[in-house]
Short mmCIF file of N, CA and C in Angstrom, two decimals:
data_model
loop_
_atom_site.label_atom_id
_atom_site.label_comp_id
_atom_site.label_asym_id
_atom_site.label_seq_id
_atom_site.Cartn_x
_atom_site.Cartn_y
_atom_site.Cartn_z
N UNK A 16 0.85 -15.29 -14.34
CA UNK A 16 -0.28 -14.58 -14.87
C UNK A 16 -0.83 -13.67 -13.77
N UNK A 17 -1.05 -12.54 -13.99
CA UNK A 17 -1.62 -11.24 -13.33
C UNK A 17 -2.99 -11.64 -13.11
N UNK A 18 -3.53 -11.53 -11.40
CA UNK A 18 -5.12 -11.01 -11.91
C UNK A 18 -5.47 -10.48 -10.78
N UNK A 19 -6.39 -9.70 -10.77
CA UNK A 19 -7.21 -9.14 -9.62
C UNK A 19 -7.26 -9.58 -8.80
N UNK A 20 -7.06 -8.45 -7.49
CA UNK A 20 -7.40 -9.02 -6.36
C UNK A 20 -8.66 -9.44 -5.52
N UNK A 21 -9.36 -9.50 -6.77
CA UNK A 21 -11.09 -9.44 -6.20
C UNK A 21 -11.63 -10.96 -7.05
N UNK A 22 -10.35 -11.18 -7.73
CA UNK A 22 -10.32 -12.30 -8.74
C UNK A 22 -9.94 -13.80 -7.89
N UNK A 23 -9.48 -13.91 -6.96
CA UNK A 23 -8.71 -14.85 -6.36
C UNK A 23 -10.26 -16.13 -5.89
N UNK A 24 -10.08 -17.58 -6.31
CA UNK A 24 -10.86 -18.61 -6.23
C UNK A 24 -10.11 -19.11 -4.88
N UNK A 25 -10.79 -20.04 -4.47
CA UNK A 25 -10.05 -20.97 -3.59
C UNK A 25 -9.55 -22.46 -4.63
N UNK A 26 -8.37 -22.43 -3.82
CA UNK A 26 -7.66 -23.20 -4.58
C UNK A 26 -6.76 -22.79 -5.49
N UNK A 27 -6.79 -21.72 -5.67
CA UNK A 27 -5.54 -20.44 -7.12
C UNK A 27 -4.25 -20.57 -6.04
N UNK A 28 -3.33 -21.06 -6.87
CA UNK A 28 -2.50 -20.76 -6.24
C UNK A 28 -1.41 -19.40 -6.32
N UNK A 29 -0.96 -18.76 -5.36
CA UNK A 29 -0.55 -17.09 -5.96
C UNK A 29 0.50 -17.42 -5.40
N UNK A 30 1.45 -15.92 -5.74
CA UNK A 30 2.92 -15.55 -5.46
C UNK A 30 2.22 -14.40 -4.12
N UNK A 31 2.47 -14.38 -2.89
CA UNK A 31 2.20 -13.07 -2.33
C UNK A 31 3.45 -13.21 -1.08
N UNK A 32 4.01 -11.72 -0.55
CA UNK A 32 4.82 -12.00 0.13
C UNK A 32 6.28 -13.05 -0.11
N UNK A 33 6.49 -12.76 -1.59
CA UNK A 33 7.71 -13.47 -1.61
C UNK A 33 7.45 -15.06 -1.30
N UNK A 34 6.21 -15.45 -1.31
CA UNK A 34 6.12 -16.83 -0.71
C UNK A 34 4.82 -17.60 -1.77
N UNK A 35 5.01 -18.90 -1.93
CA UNK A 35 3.92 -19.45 -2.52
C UNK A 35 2.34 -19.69 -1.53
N UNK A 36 1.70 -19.31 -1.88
CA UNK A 36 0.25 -19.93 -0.86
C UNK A 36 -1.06 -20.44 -1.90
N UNK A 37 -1.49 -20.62 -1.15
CA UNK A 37 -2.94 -21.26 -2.04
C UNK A 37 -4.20 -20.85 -1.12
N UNK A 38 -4.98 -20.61 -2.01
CA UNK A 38 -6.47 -19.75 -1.34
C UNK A 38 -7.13 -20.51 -0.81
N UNK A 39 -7.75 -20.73 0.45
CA UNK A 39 -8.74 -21.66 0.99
C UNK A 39 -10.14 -21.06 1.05
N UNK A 40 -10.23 -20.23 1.97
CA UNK A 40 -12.08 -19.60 1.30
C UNK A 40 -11.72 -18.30 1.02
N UNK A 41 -12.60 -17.91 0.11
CA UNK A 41 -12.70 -16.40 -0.31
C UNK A 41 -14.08 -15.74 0.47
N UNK A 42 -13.92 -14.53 0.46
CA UNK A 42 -15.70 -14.04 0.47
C UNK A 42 -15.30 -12.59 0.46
N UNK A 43 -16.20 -12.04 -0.57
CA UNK A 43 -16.28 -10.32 -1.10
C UNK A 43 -16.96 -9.51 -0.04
N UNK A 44 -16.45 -9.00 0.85
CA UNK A 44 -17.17 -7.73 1.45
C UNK A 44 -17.04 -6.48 0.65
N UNK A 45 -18.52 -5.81 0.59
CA UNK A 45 -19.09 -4.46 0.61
C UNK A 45 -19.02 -3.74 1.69
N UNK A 46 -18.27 -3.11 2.25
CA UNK A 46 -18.72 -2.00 3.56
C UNK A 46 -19.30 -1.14 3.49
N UNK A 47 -20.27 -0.31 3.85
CA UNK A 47 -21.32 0.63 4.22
C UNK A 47 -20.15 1.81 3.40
N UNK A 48 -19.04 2.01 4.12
CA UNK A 48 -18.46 2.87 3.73
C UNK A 48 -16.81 2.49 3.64
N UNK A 49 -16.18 2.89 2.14
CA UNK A 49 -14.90 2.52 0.97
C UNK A 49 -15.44 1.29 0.27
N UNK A 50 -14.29 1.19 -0.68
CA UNK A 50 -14.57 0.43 -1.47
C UNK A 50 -14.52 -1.12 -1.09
N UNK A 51 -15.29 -2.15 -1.88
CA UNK A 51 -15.56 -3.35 -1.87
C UNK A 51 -14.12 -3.83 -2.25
N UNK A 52 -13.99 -5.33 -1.00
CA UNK A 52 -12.79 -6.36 -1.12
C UNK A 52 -12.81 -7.42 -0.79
N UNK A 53 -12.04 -8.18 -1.09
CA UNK A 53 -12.09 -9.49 -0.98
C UNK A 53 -10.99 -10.11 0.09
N UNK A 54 -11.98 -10.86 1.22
CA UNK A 54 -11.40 -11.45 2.30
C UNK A 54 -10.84 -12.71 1.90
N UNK A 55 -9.34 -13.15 1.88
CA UNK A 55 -8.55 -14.53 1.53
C UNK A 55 -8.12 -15.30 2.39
N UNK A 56 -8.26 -16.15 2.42
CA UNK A 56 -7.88 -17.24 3.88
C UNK A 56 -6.76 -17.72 2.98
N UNK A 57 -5.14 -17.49 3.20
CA UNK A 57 -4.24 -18.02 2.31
C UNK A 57 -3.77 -18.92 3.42
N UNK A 58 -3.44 -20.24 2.67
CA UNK A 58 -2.16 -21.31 3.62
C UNK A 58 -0.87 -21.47 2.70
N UNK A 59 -0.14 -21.36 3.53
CA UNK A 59 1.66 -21.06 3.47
C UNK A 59 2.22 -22.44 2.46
N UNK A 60 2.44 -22.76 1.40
CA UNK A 60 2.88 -23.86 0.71
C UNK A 60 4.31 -24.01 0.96
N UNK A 61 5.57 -24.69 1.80
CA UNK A 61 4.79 -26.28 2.36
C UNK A 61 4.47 -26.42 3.72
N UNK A 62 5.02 -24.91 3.89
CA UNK A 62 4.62 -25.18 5.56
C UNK A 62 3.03 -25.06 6.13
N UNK A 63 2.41 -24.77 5.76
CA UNK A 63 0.95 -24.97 6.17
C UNK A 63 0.53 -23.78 7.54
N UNK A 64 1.73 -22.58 7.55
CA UNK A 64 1.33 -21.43 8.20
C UNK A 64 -0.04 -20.70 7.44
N UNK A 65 -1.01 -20.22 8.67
CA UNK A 65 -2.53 -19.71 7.47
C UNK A 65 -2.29 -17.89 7.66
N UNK A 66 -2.95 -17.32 6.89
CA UNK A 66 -2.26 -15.65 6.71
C UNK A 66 -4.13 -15.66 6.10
N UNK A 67 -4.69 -14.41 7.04
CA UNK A 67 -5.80 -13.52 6.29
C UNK A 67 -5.50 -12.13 5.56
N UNK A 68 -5.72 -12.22 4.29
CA UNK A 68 -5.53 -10.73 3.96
C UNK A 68 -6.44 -9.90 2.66
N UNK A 69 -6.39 -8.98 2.99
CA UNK A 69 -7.61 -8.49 2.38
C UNK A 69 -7.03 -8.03 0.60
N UNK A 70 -8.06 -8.02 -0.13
CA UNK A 70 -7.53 -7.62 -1.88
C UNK A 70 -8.58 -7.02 -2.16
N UNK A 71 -8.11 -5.63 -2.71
CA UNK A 71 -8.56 -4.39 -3.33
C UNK A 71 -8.90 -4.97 -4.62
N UNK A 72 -10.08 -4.86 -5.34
CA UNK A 72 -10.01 -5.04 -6.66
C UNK A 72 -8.62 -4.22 -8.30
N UNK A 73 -8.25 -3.03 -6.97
CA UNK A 73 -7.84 -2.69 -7.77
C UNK A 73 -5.95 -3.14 -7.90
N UNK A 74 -5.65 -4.07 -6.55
CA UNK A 74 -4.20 -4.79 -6.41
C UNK A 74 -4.44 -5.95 -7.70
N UNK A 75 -3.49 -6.11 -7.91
CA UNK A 75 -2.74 -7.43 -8.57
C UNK A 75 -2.19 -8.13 -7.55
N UNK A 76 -2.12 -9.77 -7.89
CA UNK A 76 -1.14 -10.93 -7.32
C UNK A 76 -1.36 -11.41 -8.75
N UNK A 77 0.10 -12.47 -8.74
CA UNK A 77 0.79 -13.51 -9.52
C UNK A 77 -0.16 -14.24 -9.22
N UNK A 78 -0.81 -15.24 -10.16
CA UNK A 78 -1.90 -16.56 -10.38
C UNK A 78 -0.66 -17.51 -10.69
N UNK A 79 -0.17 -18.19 -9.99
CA UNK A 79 1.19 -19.19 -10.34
C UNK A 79 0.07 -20.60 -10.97
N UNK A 80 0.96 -21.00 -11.93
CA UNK A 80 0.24 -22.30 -12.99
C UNK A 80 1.49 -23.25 -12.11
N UNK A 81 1.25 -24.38 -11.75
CA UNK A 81 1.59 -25.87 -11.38
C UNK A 81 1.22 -26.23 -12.66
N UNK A 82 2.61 -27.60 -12.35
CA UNK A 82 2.08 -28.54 -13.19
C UNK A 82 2.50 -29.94 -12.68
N UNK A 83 1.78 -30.68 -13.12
CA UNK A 83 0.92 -31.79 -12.99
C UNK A 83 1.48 -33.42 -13.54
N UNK A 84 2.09 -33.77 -12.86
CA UNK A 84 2.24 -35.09 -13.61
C UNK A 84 2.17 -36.45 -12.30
N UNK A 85 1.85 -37.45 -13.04
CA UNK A 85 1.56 -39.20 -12.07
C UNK A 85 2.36 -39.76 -12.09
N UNK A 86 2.89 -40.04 -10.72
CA UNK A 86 3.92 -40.68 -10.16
C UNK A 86 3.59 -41.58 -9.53
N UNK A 87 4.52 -42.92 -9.47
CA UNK A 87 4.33 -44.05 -8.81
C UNK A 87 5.12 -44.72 -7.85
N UNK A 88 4.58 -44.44 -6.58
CA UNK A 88 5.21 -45.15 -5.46
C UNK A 88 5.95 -46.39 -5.58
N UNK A 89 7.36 -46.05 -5.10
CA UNK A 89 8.07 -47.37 -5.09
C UNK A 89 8.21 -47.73 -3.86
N UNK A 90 8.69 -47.06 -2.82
CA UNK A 90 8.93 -47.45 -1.52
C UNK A 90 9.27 -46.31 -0.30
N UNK A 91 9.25 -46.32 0.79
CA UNK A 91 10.02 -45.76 2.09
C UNK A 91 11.03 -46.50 2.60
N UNK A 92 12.06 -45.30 2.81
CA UNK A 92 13.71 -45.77 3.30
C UNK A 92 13.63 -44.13 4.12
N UNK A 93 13.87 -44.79 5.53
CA UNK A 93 13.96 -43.78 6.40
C UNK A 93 12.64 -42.76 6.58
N UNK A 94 13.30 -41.73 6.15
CA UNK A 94 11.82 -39.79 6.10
C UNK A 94 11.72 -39.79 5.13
N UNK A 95 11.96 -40.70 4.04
CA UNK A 95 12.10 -40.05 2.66
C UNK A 95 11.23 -41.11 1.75
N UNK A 96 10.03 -40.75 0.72
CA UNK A 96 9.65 -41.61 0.36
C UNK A 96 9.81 -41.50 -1.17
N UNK A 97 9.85 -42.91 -1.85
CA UNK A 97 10.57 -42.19 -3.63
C UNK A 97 9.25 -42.76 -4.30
N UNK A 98 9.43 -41.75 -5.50
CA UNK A 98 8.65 -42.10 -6.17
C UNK A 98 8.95 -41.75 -7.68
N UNK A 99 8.66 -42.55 -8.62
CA UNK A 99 9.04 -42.83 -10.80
C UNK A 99 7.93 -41.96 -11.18
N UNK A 100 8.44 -41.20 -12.02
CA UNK A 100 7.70 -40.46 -13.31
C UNK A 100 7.57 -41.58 -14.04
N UNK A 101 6.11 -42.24 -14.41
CA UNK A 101 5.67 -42.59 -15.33
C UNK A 101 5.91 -42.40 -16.57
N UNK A 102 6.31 -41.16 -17.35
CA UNK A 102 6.88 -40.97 -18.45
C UNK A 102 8.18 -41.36 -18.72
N UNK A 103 9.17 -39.93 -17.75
CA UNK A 103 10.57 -40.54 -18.27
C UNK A 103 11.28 -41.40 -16.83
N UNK A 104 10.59 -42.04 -16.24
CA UNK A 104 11.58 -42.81 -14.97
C UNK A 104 12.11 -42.45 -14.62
N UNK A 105 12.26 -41.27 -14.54
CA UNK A 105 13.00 -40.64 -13.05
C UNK A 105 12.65 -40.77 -12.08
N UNK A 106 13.46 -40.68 -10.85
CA UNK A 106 12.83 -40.89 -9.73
C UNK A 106 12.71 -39.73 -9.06
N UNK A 107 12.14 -39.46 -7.60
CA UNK A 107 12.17 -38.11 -6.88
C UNK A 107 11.80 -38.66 -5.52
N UNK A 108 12.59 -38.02 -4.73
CA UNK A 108 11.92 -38.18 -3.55
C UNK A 108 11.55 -36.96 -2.41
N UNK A 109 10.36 -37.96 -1.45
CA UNK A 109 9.80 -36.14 -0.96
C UNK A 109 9.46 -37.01 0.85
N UNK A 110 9.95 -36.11 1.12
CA UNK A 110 9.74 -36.14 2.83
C UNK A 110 8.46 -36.45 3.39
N UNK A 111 8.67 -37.49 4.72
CA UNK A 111 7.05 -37.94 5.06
C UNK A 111 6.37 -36.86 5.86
N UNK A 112 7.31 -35.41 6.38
CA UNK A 112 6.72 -34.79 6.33
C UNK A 112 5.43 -33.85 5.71
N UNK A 113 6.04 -33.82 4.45
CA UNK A 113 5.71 -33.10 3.19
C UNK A 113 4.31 -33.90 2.96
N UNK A 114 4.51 -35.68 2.90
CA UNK A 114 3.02 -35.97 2.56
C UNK A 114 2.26 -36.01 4.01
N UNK A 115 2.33 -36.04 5.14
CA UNK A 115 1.42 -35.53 6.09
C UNK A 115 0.95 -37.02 6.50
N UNK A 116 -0.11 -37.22 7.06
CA UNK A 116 -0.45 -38.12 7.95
C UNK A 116 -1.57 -39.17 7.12
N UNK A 117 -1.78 -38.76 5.29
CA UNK A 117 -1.66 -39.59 4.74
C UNK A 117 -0.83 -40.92 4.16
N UNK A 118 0.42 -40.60 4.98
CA UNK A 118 1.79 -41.73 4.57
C UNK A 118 1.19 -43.26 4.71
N UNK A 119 0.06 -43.23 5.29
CA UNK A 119 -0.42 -44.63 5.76
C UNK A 119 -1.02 -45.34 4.35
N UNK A 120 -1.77 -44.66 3.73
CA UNK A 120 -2.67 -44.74 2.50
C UNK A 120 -1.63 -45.05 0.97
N UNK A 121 -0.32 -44.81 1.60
CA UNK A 121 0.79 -45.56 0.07
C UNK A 121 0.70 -46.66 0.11
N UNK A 122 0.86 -47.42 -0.78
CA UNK A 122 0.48 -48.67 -1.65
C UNK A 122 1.61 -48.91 -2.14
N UNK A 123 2.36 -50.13 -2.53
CA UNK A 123 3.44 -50.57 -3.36
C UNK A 123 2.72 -50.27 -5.24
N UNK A 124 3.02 -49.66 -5.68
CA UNK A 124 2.28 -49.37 -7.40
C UNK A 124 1.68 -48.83 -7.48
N UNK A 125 0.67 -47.97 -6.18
CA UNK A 125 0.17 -46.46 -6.44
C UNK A 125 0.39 -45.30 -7.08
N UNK A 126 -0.22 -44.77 -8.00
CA UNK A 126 -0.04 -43.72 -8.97
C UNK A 126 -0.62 -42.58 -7.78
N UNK A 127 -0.05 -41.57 -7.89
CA UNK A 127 -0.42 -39.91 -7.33
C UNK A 127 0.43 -39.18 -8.08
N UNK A 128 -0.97 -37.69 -7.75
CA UNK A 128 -0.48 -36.65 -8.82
C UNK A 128 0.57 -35.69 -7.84
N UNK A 129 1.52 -35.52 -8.40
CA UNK A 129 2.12 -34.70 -7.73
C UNK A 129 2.54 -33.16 -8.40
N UNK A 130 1.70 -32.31 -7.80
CA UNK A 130 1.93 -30.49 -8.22
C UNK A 130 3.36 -30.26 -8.06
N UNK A 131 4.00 -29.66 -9.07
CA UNK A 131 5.12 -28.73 -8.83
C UNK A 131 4.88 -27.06 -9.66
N UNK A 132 5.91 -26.34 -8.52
CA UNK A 132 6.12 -24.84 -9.20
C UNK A 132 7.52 -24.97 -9.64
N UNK A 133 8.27 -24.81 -10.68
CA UNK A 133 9.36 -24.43 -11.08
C UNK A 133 10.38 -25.94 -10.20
N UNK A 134 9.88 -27.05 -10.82
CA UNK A 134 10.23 -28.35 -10.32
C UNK A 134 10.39 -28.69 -8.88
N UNK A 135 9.49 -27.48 -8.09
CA UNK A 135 9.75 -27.73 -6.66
C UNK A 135 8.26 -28.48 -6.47
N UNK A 136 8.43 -29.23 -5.46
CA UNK A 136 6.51 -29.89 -5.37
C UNK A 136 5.90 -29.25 -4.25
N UNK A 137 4.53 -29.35 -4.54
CA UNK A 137 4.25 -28.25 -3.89
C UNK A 137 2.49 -28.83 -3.11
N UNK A 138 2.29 -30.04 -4.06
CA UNK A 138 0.89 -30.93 -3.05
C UNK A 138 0.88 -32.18 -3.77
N UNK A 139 0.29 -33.66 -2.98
CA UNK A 139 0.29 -34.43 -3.29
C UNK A 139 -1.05 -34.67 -3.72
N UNK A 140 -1.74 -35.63 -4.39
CA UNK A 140 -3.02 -35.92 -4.48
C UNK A 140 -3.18 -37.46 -4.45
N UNK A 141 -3.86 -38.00 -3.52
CA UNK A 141 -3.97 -39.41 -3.60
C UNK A 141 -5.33 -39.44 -4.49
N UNK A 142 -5.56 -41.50 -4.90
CA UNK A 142 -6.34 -41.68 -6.02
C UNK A 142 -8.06 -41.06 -4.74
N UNK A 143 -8.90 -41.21 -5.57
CA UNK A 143 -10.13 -41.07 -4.41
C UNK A 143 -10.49 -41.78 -3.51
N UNK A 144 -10.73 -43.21 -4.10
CA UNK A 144 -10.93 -44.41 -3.09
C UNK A 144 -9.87 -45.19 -3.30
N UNK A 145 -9.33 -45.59 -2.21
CA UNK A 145 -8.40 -46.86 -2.18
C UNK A 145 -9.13 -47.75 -1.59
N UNK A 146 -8.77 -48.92 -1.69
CA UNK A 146 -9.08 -50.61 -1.08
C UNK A 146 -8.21 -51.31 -0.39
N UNK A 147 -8.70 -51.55 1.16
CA UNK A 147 -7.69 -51.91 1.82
C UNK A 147 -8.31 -52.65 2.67
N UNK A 148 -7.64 -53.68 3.29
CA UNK A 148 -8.55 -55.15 3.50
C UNK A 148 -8.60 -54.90 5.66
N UNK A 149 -9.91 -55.17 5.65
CA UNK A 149 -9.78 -55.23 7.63
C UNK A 149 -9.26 -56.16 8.23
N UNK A 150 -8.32 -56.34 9.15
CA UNK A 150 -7.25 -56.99 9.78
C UNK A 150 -7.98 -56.80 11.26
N UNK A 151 -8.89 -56.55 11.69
CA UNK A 151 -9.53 -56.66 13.04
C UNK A 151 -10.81 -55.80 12.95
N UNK A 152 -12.06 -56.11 13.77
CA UNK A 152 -13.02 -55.17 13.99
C UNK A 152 -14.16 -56.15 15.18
N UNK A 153 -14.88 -55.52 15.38
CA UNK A 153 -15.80 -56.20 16.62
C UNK A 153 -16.82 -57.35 16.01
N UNK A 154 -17.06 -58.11 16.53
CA UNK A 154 -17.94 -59.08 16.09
C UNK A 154 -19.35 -58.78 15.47
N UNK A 155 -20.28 -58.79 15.13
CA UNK A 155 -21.62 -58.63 14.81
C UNK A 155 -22.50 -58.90 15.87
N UNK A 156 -23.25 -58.19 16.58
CA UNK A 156 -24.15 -58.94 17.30
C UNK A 156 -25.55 -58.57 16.96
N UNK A 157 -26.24 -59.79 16.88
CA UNK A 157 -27.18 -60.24 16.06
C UNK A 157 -28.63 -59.01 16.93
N UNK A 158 -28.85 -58.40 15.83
CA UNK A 158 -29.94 -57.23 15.83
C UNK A 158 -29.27 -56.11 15.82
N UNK A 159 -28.56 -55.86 15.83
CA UNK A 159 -27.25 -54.89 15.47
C UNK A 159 -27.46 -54.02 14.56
N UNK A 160 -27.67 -54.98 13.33
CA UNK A 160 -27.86 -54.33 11.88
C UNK A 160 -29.12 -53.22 11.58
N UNK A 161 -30.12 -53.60 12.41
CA UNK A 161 -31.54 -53.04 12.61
C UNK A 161 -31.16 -50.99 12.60
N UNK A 162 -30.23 -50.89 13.71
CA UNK A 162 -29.80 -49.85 13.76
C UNK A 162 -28.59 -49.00 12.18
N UNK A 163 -29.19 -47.76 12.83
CA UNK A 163 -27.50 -47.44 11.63
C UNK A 163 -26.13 -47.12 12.42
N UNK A 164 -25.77 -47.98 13.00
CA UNK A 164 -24.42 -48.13 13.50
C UNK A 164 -23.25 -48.29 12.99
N UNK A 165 -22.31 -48.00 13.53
CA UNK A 165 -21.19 -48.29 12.95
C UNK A 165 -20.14 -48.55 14.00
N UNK A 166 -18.63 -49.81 13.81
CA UNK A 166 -17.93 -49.94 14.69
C UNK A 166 -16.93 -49.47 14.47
N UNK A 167 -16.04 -49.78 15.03
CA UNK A 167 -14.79 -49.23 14.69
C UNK A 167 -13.86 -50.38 14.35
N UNK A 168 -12.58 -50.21 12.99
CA UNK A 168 -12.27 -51.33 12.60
C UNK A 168 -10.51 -51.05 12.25
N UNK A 169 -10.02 -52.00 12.37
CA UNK A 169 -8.32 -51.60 11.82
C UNK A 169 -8.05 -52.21 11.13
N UNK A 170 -7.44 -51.32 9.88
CA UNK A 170 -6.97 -51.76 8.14
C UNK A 170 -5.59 -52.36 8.23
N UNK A 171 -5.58 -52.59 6.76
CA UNK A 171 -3.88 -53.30 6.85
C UNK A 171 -2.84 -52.79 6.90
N UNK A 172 -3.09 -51.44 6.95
CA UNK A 172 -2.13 -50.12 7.28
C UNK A 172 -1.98 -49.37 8.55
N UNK A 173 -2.46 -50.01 9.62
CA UNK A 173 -2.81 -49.54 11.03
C UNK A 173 -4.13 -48.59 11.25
N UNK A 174 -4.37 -48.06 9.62
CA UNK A 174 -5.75 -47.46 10.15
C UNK A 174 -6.99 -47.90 10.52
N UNK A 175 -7.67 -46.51 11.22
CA UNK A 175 -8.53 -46.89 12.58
C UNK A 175 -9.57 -46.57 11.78
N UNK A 176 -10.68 -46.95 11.13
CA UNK A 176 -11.66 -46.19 10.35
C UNK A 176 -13.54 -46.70 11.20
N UNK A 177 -14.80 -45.92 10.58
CA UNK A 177 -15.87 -46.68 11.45
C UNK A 177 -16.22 -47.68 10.36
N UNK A 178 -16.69 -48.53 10.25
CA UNK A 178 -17.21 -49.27 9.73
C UNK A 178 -18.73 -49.60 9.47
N UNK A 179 -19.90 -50.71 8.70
CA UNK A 179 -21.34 -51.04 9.05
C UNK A 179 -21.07 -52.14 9.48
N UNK A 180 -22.12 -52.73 10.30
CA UNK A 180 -21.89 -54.31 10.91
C UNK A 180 -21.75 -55.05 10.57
N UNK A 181 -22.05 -55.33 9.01
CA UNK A 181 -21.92 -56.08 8.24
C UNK A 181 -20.50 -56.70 7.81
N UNK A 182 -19.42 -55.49 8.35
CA UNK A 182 -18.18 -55.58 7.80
C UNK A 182 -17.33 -56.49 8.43
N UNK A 183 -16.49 -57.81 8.32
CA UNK A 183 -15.89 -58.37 9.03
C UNK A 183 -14.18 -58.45 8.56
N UNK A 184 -13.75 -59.05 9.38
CA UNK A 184 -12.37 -59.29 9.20
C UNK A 184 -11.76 -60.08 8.02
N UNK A 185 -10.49 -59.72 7.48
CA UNK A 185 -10.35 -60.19 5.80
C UNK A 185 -11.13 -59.99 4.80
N UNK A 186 -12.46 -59.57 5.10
CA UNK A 186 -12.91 -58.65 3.86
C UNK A 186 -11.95 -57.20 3.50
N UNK A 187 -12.33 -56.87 2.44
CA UNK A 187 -11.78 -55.44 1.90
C UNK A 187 -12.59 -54.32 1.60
N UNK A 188 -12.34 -53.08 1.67
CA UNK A 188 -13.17 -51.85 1.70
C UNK A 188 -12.42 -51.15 1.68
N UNK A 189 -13.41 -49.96 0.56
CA UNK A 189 -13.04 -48.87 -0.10
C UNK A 189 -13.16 -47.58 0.90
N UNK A 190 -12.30 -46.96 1.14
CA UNK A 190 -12.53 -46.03 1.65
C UNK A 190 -11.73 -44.42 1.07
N UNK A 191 -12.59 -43.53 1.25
CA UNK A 191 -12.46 -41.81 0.91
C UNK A 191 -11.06 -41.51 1.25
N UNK A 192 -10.46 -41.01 0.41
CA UNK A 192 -8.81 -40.93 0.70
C UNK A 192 -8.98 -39.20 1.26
N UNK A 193 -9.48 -38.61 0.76
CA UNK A 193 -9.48 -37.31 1.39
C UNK A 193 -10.64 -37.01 3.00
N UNK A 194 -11.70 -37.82 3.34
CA UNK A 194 -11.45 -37.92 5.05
C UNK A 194 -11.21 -38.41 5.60
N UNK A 195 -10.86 -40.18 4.92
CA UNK A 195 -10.34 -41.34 5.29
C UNK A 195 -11.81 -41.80 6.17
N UNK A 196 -12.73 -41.76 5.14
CA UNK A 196 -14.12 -42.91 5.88
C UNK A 196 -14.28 -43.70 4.80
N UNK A 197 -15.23 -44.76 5.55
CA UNK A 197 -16.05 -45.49 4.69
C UNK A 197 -16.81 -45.09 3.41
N UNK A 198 -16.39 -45.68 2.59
CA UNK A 198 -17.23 -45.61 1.25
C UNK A 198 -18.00 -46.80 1.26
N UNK A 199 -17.54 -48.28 0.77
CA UNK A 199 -18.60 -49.32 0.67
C UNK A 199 -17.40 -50.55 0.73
N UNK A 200 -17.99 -51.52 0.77
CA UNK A 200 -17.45 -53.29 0.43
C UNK A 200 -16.68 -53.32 -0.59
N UNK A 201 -15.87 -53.56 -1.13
CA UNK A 201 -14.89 -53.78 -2.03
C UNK A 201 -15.65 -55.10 -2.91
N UNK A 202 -15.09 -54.96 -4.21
CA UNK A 202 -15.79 -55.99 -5.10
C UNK A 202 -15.41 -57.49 -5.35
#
C-alpha cells in the first residue's frame, strides 16, 4: 500500500531502499524557507542498522502489511530456537541472534507473536509480563522497608533484575518483558 511521505507513523513498517525498515520516531519540520517534511528515524529489519531520512509530502513509500500469527516455544538446539504454529503445527525455526538478548525470557509452552513479510520473520513479541521465580537476592534488613529501595536479585533464567525488600528467595515475580523490571509478587 502507497502512502505519503509525510504519512509515515512510528512503527509502519515500509519498503525503502530495496530494504525492509520500520519507523522509530517521526517529527514534521516546517522551515522558514521550502516546503514542509517529515524527519524518519528508520531501523534496518533484521539487522538493526538506523538510517535518518527526510519525506517530502509529496514522495511515496510502500506501507508493507505483516502478518501475525502465535507461536509456541518448544526448545533450543544449538543458535537455533524452534518454534509450532498453533494452527497448522508446523514448525519454524529462527536464530538466537534474530531474538536478541531476550533469549533468556523463553519458557518451555510460551506463546509469542511472531511478524512475517512474505513468510520471512521479521520481529518477535514476547507475552507482557512473565513470572519467574528468584533463585538468590540479599537478605532483608530490618528497617529497610521504611525506605523505597530496591536490591538486586537473580531469576531462574540467570536474570539480574532490582527488586522491593520484601522480595525473597523461591518466591515468584512478574516482571515487564519489554524493559525487563519489576512489575509485582506473583499470585
Amino acid at each position: 500500500m502507497k502512502i505519503n511521505g509525510n504519512e509515515i507513523k512510528p512503527g509502519n513498517i515500509i519498503q525503502h531502499k530495496d530494504s525492509i525498515w520500520v519507523a522509530v520516531k517521526t517529527s514534521h519540520v516546517k522551515p522558514g524557507k521550502g516546503g514542509a517534511f517529515a524527519q524518519v528515524e528508520l531501523k534496518k529489519i533484521p539487522e538493526g542498522t538506523k538510517l535518518n531520512e527526510r519525506f517530502r509530502a509529496s514522495e511515496t513509500v510502500e506501507r508493507l502489511r505483516l502478518e501475525n500469527k502465535t507461536y509456541q516455544y518448544l526448545y533450543t538446539e544449538g543458535k537455533l530456537a524452534s518454534f509450532m504454529d498453533k494452527e497448522t503445527f508446523e514448525q519454524i525455526e529462527l536464530s538466537l541472534d534474530f531474538i536478541g538478548e531476550k533469549i533468556s525470557l523463553l519458557q518451555d509452552g510460551m506463546d509469542v507473536e511472531i511478524e512475517s513479510h512474505e513468510a520471512t520473520p521479521i520481529n518477535i513479541a514476547f507475552p507482557d509480563h512473565i513470572t519467574l521465580k528468584v533463585v538468590d537476592t540479599e537478605p532483608t534488613v530490618k528497617g529497610q522497608t521504611a525506605a523505597a529501595s530496591y536490591k538486586p536479585a537473580e531469576l531462574e533464567n540467570g536474570l539480574r533484575i532490582m527488586v522491593p525488600p520484601f522480595v525473597q528467595v523461591d518466591e515468584s515475580v512478574v516482571i515487564n518483558s519489554e524493559d525487563l523490571s519489576y512489575v509485582k509478587r506473583a499470585e
